Coordinates of C-alpha atoms and ligand atoms in Angstrom, one line a residue:
M7 CA 42.6 92.1 75.8
S8 CA 45.9 92.8 75.4
T9 CA 47.7 93.0 72.2
A10 CA 49.8 90.0 73.1
S11 CA 47.2 87.8 74.1
Q12 CA 45.3 88.7 71.2
D13 CA 48.0 88.0 68.8
K14 CA 48.6 84.5 70.4
R15 CA 45.1 83.4 69.9
V16 CA 44.6 84.3 66.6
A17 CA 48.5 82.1 66.1
A18 CA 46.4 79.8 67.4
F19 CA 43.3 79.8 65.6
R20 CA 45.7 80.0 62.7
E21 CA 47.8 76.6 64.0
Y22 CA 44.3 74.8 64.8
V23 CA 43.1 75.1 61.1
K24 CA 46.1 74.6 59.8
K25 CA 45.7 71.0 61.1
M26 CA 42.2 71.0 59.7
V27 CA 42.9 72.3 56.4
S28 CA 45.9 69.1 56.6
Y29 CA 43.6 66.5 57.1
G30 CA 41.6 68.1 53.7
Q31 CA 45.3 67.1 51.8
A32 CA 45.5 63.9 53.5
L33 CA 42.1 63.3 52.5
A34 CA 42.6 64.0 48.8
I35 CA 45.6 61.8 48.2
L36 CA 43.9 59.1 50.1
N37 CA 41.0 60.3 47.4
W38 CA 43.5 60.4 44.2
D39 CA 45.4 57.2 45.1
L40 CA 41.8 55.2 45.3
R41 CA 40.9 56.5 41.6
T42 CA 43.7 56.1 39.9
K43 CA 46.2 53.4 41.2
A44 CA 44.6 51.8 44.2
P45 CA 44.3 48.0 43.0
R46 CA 40.2 46.4 43.8
K47 CA 41.5 44.9 47.0
G48 CA 42.0 47.6 48.9
V49 CA 39.2 49.5 48.2
E50 CA 36.8 48.5 51.3
A51 CA 39.8 49.0 53.9
R52 CA 40.4 52.6 51.8
S53 CA 36.9 53.7 52.0
E54 CA 37.3 52.9 56.0
L55 CA 40.3 55.1 56.2
L56 CA 38.5 58.1 54.7
G57 CA 35.7 57.3 56.8
V58 CA 37.7 58.2 59.8
L59 CA 39.7 60.8 59.1
S60 CA 36.7 62.5 57.6
G61 CA 35.1 61.7 60.9
E62 CA 37.9 64.0 62.5
H63 CA 38.2 66.5 60.0
F64 CA 34.6 67.4 60.8
K65 CA 35.1 67.3 64.9
L66 CA 38.2 69.4 64.1
S67 CA 35.6 72.4 62.3
T68 CA 32.6 72.1 64.8
S69 CA 34.0 71.5 68.1
D70 CA 33.4 73.5 70.8
Q71 CA 37.3 75.0 70.4
M72 CA 36.1 76.6 67.0
A73 CA 33.1 77.9 68.9
E74 CA 35.5 79.1 71.3
Y75 CA 37.7 80.7 68.3
L76 CA 35.1 82.2 66.1
Q77 CA 32.9 83.8 69.4
A78 CA 36.1 85.4 70.3
L79 CA 37.1 86.1 66.7
Q80 CA 34.2 87.4 65.9
E81 CA 33.8 90.2 68.3
P82 CA 33.9 93.6 66.1
D83 CA 36.9 95.4 67.5
T84 CA 38.6 91.9 67.4
F85 CA 37.9 91.4 64.0
A86 CA 38.5 95.0 62.5
A87 CA 42.3 94.7 64.4
L88 CA 42.4 91.1 62.3
D89 CA 45.1 90.7 59.0
P90 CA 42.8 90.0 55.7
I91 CA 43.5 86.2 55.1
T92 CA 42.4 85.5 59.3
Q93 CA 39.4 87.7 58.6
K94 CA 38.2 85.9 55.5
T95 CA 39.4 82.6 57.2
V96 CA 37.4 83.6 60.5
L97 CA 34.4 83.5 58.2
E98 CA 34.5 80.7 55.3
C99 CA 35.0 78.3 59.3
K100 CA 31.9 80.1 60.4
K101 CA 30.4 78.9 57.4
E102 CA 31.6 76.1 58.1
Y103 CA 30.4 75.5 61.2
E104 CA 26.9 76.3 61.1
R105 CA 26.3 74.6 57.7
S106 CA 26.8 71.3 60.2
K107 CA 25.8 72.2 63.4
K108 CA 22.4 73.0 62.5
I109 CA 21.3 70.0 61.3
P110 CA 20.7 67.7 64.2
P111 CA 23.3 64.7 63.7
D112 CA 20.6 61.8 63.9
R113 CA 18.9 63.6 61.0
F114 CA 22.5 63.8 59.4
Q115 CA 23.9 60.7 59.7
A116 CA 19.6 59.2 58.7
F117 CA 20.1 61.2 55.5
V118 CA 24.5 59.5 54.9
V119 CA 22.8 56.3 55.0
L120 CA 20.1 57.2 52.8
A121 CA 21.8 58.7 50.6
A122 CA 24.7 55.5 50.1
Q123 CA 21.5 53.1 49.8
A124 CA 20.6 56.0 47.0
G125 CA 23.6 55.5 44.6
S126 CA 23.7 52.0 44.9
V127 CA 19.8 51.3 44.2
W128 CA 20.1 54.2 41.3
E129 CA 23.2 52.6 40.1
E130 CA 20.8 49.4 39.4
A131 CA 17.9 51.7 38.2
K132 CA 19.8 53.1 35.5
A133 CA 21.7 49.6 34.5
H134 CA 17.9 47.8 34.1
N135 CA 15.8 50.8 32.9
D136 CA 14.1 51.5 35.7
F137 CA 13.2 54.1 37.6
A138 CA 10.4 53.1 39.4
S139 CA 12.5 51.1 42.0
Y140 CA 14.7 54.6 42.2
R141 CA 11.7 56.7 43.0
P142 CA 10.4 56.3 46.8
Y143 CA 14.2 56.6 47.7
L144 CA 14.8 59.8 45.8
E145 CA 11.4 61.1 47.2
K146 CA 13.6 60.7 50.5
I147 CA 16.5 62.9 49.5
V148 CA 14.0 65.5 48.1
Q149 CA 12.0 65.3 51.5
F150 CA 16.0 65.9 53.1
Q151 CA 16.7 68.6 50.7
L152 CA 13.7 70.8 52.2
E153 CA 14.3 69.7 55.7
F154 CA 18.0 70.6 55.9
I155 CA 17.0 74.1 53.9
E156 CA 14.6 74.8 57.1
Y157 CA 17.7 74.0 59.5
W158 CA 19.4 76.4 57.3
G159 CA 17.0 79.3 57.0
Y160 CA 16.2 81.1 53.3
K161 CA 14.8 84.6 52.3
D162 CA 13.5 84.7 49.0
N163 CA 13.8 81.0 47.9
K164 CA 14.7 77.7 49.6
Y165 CA 16.1 76.6 46.0
D166 CA 19.1 79.7 47.3
T167 CA 20.1 78.0 50.0
L168 CA 21.3 75.3 48.1
L169 CA 23.1 77.3 45.1
D170 CA 24.4 79.2 47.5
M171 CA 27.0 76.0 48.9
Y172 CA 27.9 75.4 45.3
E173 CA 28.2 79.6 44.2
P174 CA 28.1 82.0 47.6
G175 CA 25.8 84.8 47.0
M176 CA 24.4 82.8 43.7
T177 CA 20.0 83.0 43.8
V178 CA 17.1 82.0 41.7
A179 CA 16.4 86.2 41.5
Q180 CA 19.9 85.9 39.2
L181 CA 19.7 83.2 38.2
D182 CA 16.1 83.2 36.1
P183 CA 16.7 85.9 34.1
M184 CA 20.2 84.6 32.9
F185 CA 19.1 81.2 31.9
A186 CA 16.1 82.0 30.2
T187 CA 18.2 84.2 27.6
I188 CA 20.5 81.1 27.4
R189 CA 17.8 78.5 26.8
D190 CA 15.7 81.0 24.2
K191 CA 18.4 81.7 22.1
S192 CA 20.2 78.6 22.5
V193 CA 16.5 76.7 21.4
N194 CA 16.3 79.4 18.0
L195 CA 20.6 79.1 17.8
L196 CA 20.0 75.0 17.6
D197 CA 16.8 75.2 15.1
R198 CA 18.8 77.1 12.5
I199 CA 22.0 74.9 12.5
M200 CA 19.8 71.9 12.0
A201 CA 18.1 73.4 9.1
S202 CA 21.9 74.6 8.0
P203 CA 22.0 72.6 4.4
H204 CA 26.1 73.5 5.8
K205 CA 27.0 70.0 7.1
R206 CA 30.6 68.2 6.8
D207 CA 32.0 64.7 7.4
T208 CA 33.2 64.5 10.2
S209 CA 33.7 60.9 10.7
F210 CA 38.0 61.1 10.5
L211 CA 37.5 62.0 14.7
T212 CA 36.5 59.0 15.3
Q213 CA 38.5 56.4 13.4
N214 CA 41.4 54.5 15.3
Y215 CA 43.2 56.8 17.2
D216 CA 46.4 55.2 18.7
V217 CA 46.3 55.4 22.9
A218 CA 49.7 55.9 23.0
A219 CA 50.0 58.6 20.3
Q220 CA 47.0 60.4 22.1
E221 CA 48.7 60.6 25.4
A222 CA 51.5 61.9 24.2
F223 CA 49.9 64.9 21.9
S224 CA 47.9 65.7 25.1
R225 CA 50.4 66.2 27.3
Y226 CA 52.3 67.9 24.3
V227 CA 49.5 70.3 24.0
I228 CA 48.5 71.0 27.5
E229 CA 52.2 71.6 28.7
R230 CA 52.4 74.5 26.4
V231 CA 49.2 76.1 27.0
G232 CA 50.7 76.5 30.9
Y233 CA 50.3 73.2 32.8
D234 CA 53.0 72.8 35.3
F235 CA 54.1 69.3 35.5
K236 CA 57.2 70.4 37.9
A237 CA 53.9 70.8 40.3
G238 CA 51.1 68.2 38.7
R239 CA 51.0 65.0 37.3
M240 CA 48.2 63.4 34.9
D241 CA 47.1 59.5 35.3
V242 CA 44.1 57.9 34.0
S243 CA 40.6 57.8 36.0
V244 CA 37.1 56.2 34.9
H245 CA 36.0 60.3 35.2
P246 CA 38.0 62.8 34.9
F247 CA 39.2 65.4 37.9
C248 CA 41.6 67.9 39.2
T249 CA 42.6 67.7 42.8
T250 CA 44.5 70.1 44.9
F251 CA 47.1 69.1 47.7
A252 CA 48.7 72.7 47.0
P253 CA 49.0 75.0 44.4
T254 CA 52.7 73.0 44.2
D255 CA 51.1 69.7 43.8
V256 CA 47.5 69.7 41.5
R257 CA 47.2 66.5 39.7
I258 CA 44.8 66.1 36.7
T259 CA 43.5 62.9 35.3
T260 CA 41.9 61.3 31.9
R261 CA 40.5 58.9 29.9
F262 CA 41.1 57.5 26.9
N263 CA 38.8 56.1 24.3
P264 CA 40.8 54.4 21.3
N265 CA 37.3 55.3 19.0
D266 CA 37.5 59.2 19.5
F267 CA 40.4 61.9 19.2
Q268 CA 38.0 64.5 21.1
T269 CA 37.6 62.6 24.8
A270 CA 41.1 62.7 25.8
L271 CA 42.4 65.9 24.8
F272 CA 39.7 68.1 25.0
G273 CA 38.8 66.2 28.7
C274 CA 42.8 67.1 29.3
I275 CA 42.7 70.4 28.5
H276 CA 39.1 71.3 30.4
E277 CA 41.0 69.5 33.8
T278 CA 44.0 71.6 32.7
G279 CA 41.9 75.1 32.9
H280 CA 41.0 73.5 36.8
A281 CA 44.6 73.2 37.2
I282 CA 46.1 76.1 36.2
Y283 CA 43.5 78.3 38.3
E284 CA 44.8 76.2 41.9
Q285 CA 48.5 76.2 40.4
N286 CA 48.6 79.7 40.5
I287 CA 46.4 80.6 44.1
S288 CA 49.0 82.8 46.2
M289 CA 50.6 80.5 48.3
D290 CA 50.1 83.0 51.4
L291 CA 46.8 81.2 51.1
F292 CA 47.9 78.2 51.9
G293 CA 46.8 76.3 55.1
T294 CA 44.1 77.9 55.1
P295 CA 40.7 76.8 53.7
L296 CA 40.8 80.0 51.1
C297 CA 43.8 78.1 49.2
D298 CA 40.9 76.7 46.5
G299 CA 38.9 78.2 43.4
T300 CA 36.0 81.5 45.1
S301 CA 33.3 78.8 43.4
M302 CA 32.2 75.8 41.3
G303 CA 30.7 78.6 38.9
I304 CA 34.2 80.4 39.0
H305 CA 36.2 77.3 38.5
E306 CA 34.5 75.8 35.8
S307 CA 34.3 79.2 33.9
Q308 CA 38.5 78.2 33.9
S309 CA 38.0 74.8 32.4
R310 CA 35.3 76.3 29.4
F311 CA 37.3 79.3 28.6
W312 CA 40.9 77.2 27.9
E313 CA 39.1 73.6 26.4
N314 CA 36.3 75.6 24.9
M315 CA 36.9 79.0 23.9
V316 CA 40.8 78.8 23.2
G317 CA 41.4 74.4 22.6
R318 CA 38.1 75.1 20.4
S319 CA 38.9 78.2 18.6
L320 CA 40.3 78.8 14.8
P321 CA 43.7 80.8 16.5
F322 CA 44.1 77.8 18.8
W323 CA 44.4 75.4 15.8
N324 CA 46.4 77.7 13.3
H325 CA 48.6 77.0 15.8
F326 CA 48.3 72.9 16.7
Y327 CA 47.2 72.3 13.3
T328 CA 50.9 71.0 11.6
D329 CA 51.9 69.2 15.1
V330 CA 48.7 67.4 15.8
V331 CA 48.8 66.0 12.1
K332 CA 52.3 65.0 12.4
A333 CA 51.0 62.7 15.2
F334 CA 48.3 61.5 13.4
P335 CA 49.0 61.5 9.4
T336 CA 46.6 58.9 8.7
Q337 CA 43.9 60.1 10.3
L338 CA 44.1 63.6 9.4
E339 CA 45.4 62.4 5.9
G340 CA 43.5 65.2 3.1
I341 CA 41.7 66.5 6.1
S342 CA 41.7 70.7 6.5
I343 CA 41.7 72.8 9.3
D344 CA 38.7 74.3 8.4
Q345 CA 37.1 70.1 8.2
F346 CA 38.9 69.8 11.5
Y347 CA 37.7 72.5 13.2
Y348 CA 34.0 72.0 11.2
G349 CA 34.0 68.5 13.5
I350 CA 35.3 69.2 16.5
N351 CA 32.8 72.1 17.0
E352 CA 30.1 70.5 15.2
V353 CA 26.5 70.4 16.9
T354 CA 24.5 67.4 17.4
P355 CA 21.4 67.1 20.1
S356 CA 22.5 64.1 22.4
L357 CA 20.4 62.1 24.9
I358 CA 23.7 62.3 26.9
R359 CA 24.8 65.8 29.1
I360 CA 28.6 64.5 29.1
E361 CA 28.8 63.9 25.7
A362 CA 26.9 67.0 24.9
D363 CA 28.6 69.9 22.3
E364 CA 29.5 73.3 23.4
L365 CA 26.3 74.7 22.6
T366 CA 23.5 72.5 23.6
Y367 CA 25.5 71.5 27.0
N368 CA 23.6 74.4 28.2
L369 CA 20.2 72.7 27.2
H370 CA 20.8 69.6 29.0
I371 CA 21.4 72.0 32.6
M372 CA 18.7 73.9 31.9
I373 CA 16.4 70.9 31.9
R374 CA 18.2 69.3 35.5
Y375 CA 17.9 73.4 36.6
E376 CA 14.2 73.7 36.0
I377 CA 13.5 70.6 37.6
E378 CA 15.6 70.8 41.0
K379 CA 13.7 74.1 41.5
A380 CA 10.0 73.1 40.9
L381 CA 11.2 69.7 43.2
I382 CA 12.2 72.1 46.1
D383 CA 9.3 74.8 45.0
Q384 CA 7.1 71.7 45.8
K385 CA 5.5 72.1 42.1
I386 CA 6.1 68.8 40.9
E387 CA 6.6 64.9 42.2
V388 CA 9.5 63.0 42.1
G389 CA 7.3 60.0 39.7
D390 CA 6.2 63.1 37.8
L391 CA 10.3 63.1 36.7
P392 CA 10.4 60.4 33.5
R393 CA 7.5 62.5 31.9
I394 CA 8.8 66.4 32.5
W395 CA 12.4 65.2 31.4
N396 CA 11.3 63.8 28.4
E397 CA 9.0 66.7 27.5
K398 CA 11.0 69.3 28.1
M399 CA 14.4 67.2 26.0
K400 CA 11.5 67.2 23.0
E401 CA 11.1 71.3 23.8
Y402 CA 14.3 72.2 24.2
L403 CA 16.8 69.4 21.8
G404 CA 14.2 68.2 19.6
I405 CA 14.8 64.4 20.7
V406 CA 13.3 62.2 23.3
P407 CA 15.0 59.3 25.1
D408 CA 14.4 56.2 24.6
T409 CA 14.8 54.8 28.0
D410 CA 14.3 56.0 31.0
A411 CA 18.4 55.3 32.3
N412 CA 18.9 57.5 28.8
G413 CA 17.0 60.6 30.0
V414 CA 15.5 61.4 34.2
L415 CA 18.2 58.7 35.2
Q416 CA 21.6 59.0 33.3
D417 CA 23.1 61.3 36.0
V418 CA 24.3 59.9 40.2
H419 CA 24.2 63.5 41.4
W420 CA 20.2 63.6 43.1
S421 CA 21.9 60.3 44.6
D422 CA 23.7 62.0 47.2
G423 CA 21.7 65.4 47.5
S424 CA 23.2 67.3 45.4
F425 CA 20.6 69.9 44.5
G426 CA 21.8 73.1 43.5
Y427 CA 25.1 71.9 41.7
F428 CA 24.7 71.5 38.0
P429 CA 23.5 75.6 37.5
T430 CA 27.4 76.0 37.8
Y431 CA 28.0 74.4 34.6
S432 CA 26.1 76.7 32.6
L433 CA 27.5 79.7 35.3
G434 CA 30.7 78.8 34.5
N435 CA 30.0 79.2 30.6
V436 CA 28.1 82.8 31.2
Y437 CA 30.8 83.6 33.6
A438 CA 34.4 82.9 31.1
A439 CA 32.4 85.0 28.2
Q440 CA 31.7 87.9 30.7
I441 CA 35.6 87.5 31.4
A442 CA 36.8 86.6 28.2
N443 CA 35.1 90.0 26.7
V444 CA 36.9 92.2 28.8
L445 CA 40.5 89.5 28.8
K446 CA 39.8 90.5 24.5
K447 CA 39.9 94.2 25.1
E448 CA 42.4 94.8 27.3
L449 CA 45.2 92.2 25.2
S450 CA 43.8 93.7 21.8
D451 CA 46.7 90.7 20.4
Y452 CA 44.6 88.1 22.1
E453 CA 43.8 85.9 19.1
A454 CA 47.3 86.5 17.1
L455 CA 48.8 85.6 20.9
I456 CA 46.6 82.2 20.6
S457 CA 48.0 81.5 17.0
A458 CA 51.3 82.1 17.6
G459 CA 50.9 79.2 20.6
E460 CA 51.7 82.5 23.3
F461 CA 49.8 81.2 26.4
T462 CA 51.6 83.1 28.6
P463 CA 50.3 86.6 28.9
I464 CA 46.5 85.8 28.6
R465 CA 47.5 83.5 31.3
E466 CA 49.7 86.0 33.4
W467 CA 45.9 88.2 32.9
L468 CA 44.2 85.7 34.7
K469 CA 45.9 85.0 37.6
A470 CA 46.4 88.7 38.3
R471 CA 42.2 89.1 37.9
I472 CA 41.4 85.4 39.3
Y473 CA 43.7 82.3 40.0
Q474 CA 45.7 84.7 43.0
Y475 CA 42.8 85.5 45.3
G476 CA 41.6 81.9 45.8
K477 CA 38.9 82.4 48.2
M478 CA 39.6 85.8 49.0
K479 CA 37.4 87.7 46.8
S480 CA 33.6 86.1 46.4
P481 CA 32.2 84.7 42.8
N482 CA 30.5 87.9 42.7
E483 CA 33.2 90.1 43.8
L484 CA 35.7 88.9 41.3
L485 CA 33.5 88.9 38.7
H486 CA 32.1 92.4 39.5
D487 CA 35.8 93.7 39.8
I488 CA 36.9 92.3 36.2
T489 CA 33.8 93.0 33.9
G490 CA 32.0 95.7 36.6
E491 CA 28.9 94.2 36.6
L492 CA 27.0 90.7 38.1
G493 CA 26.8 87.6 35.7
N494 CA 25.6 88.6 32.6
A495 CA 24.5 85.9 29.6
S496 CA 24.5 88.0 26.7
Y497 CA 28.2 87.5 26.4
L498 CA 28.4 83.6 25.8
V499 CA 25.4 84.1 23.5
D500 CA 26.9 86.5 21.5
Y501 CA 29.6 84.0 21.7
L502 CA 27.7 80.9 20.1
E503 CA 26.0 83.1 18.0
K504 CA 29.0 84.2 16.4
K505 CA 30.7 81.0 16.5
F506 CA 28.0 78.5 15.3
S507 CA 26.7 81.2 12.4
A508 CA 30.7 81.2 11.2
I509 CA 30.9 77.7 10.9
Y510 CA 27.4 76.8 9.8
H511 CA 26.7 79.2 7.7
L512 CA 24.0 81.2 8.9
Ligands
ZN5 ZN1 35.0 71.0 35.3

């Protein structure tokens, strides 16, 4: 093909992709509005609109036109001549195209219907502590996963195919040793913490904290950390989230608990971690599917780095302690910074994942990972889940749920077939510690910077190494370029050991 007609084809492809991405942005805005602003009566009409536009988006990504572009642009000489952004865009579109096309439309449709039913059945089952009514739905959901894996194909392990959706390139072979390390070291550390006589009063954190004051303080902190309010906004929603329409418009939400100091503030810092990533992706990638975080795990590494490794660190509060006492003088009267630091890092085994502390959180993930893997390997059955769940809770966390509602039924995720998603939370912690290890070596005054409230050098470092690339680098590539190795859990367990040994005088 002549260069001129090749250029024309590339331009047409990029235009086509931009249209697809625009549908995605419109959907994101409508979703954001639905979850933050829309009146109750408008929900049904909005859901219908979302359905229509998702359908259009799906058609564009799986059309004959897309197939034609992909075929032509993947021809080796043609592909080699493409610029790097177009190359990666072709590969991303190909991945999405194949994932969607390999499933027969009637089977996909049947799954969508089932997942919608399973969602409402789960809600009822959780409310009435009734696993038996949910069981047949979950069984069918798992069957669908197995069927889809056959369409998509797999190499060593069926579960790898599911992992790859959330963490491209991640495998059971890589995860198993990492998670075994986390599980064993965390269980051991937790035992020692529970036996430690060094316990302090933390009730000051759950007094009445005025919501308006919480909001003002949260906004102050996240702006200082580096959330750009000129390229975003913060609203309230039931479940906090971060959503991106463009790097110049990245929005976060939070929720307020008038009787808990930590919910809103640390939730805000968490979402800010996600948002700073998205606000710093190169604008060159805008209008392509690459203008996004590279994986769930890398994304979560940034939210958890800012929330836990920075936001729950002593240097951070060395800087903000005067401010927080000024914001809440009665609640924090007579509370030393040490007591405050202990309070925000207190470790308590608990039943509910989303309320777990920094250490025990990973153990909640281990339980879900082990169960998912065994279900997909068909080594256990859905009917066994309540028993297995409780056994693992006892083994890892030392507590047993009083009800299935507080146990196996607590998360919605399996209802829509999100298998392979939970591990990305712990991977986020693994990556965060691994990346922070390099960051601390290269920015030798890291702690002094945080104590001084100077977050710009840290943000700039992360932008140069991670944020700007969006999806241009795969998670493994990104991690290897920064740390010289693939995922390695030893940095996380060392970090946890050091931090909690100091707090609990172990
Ligand atoms: Zn997150």
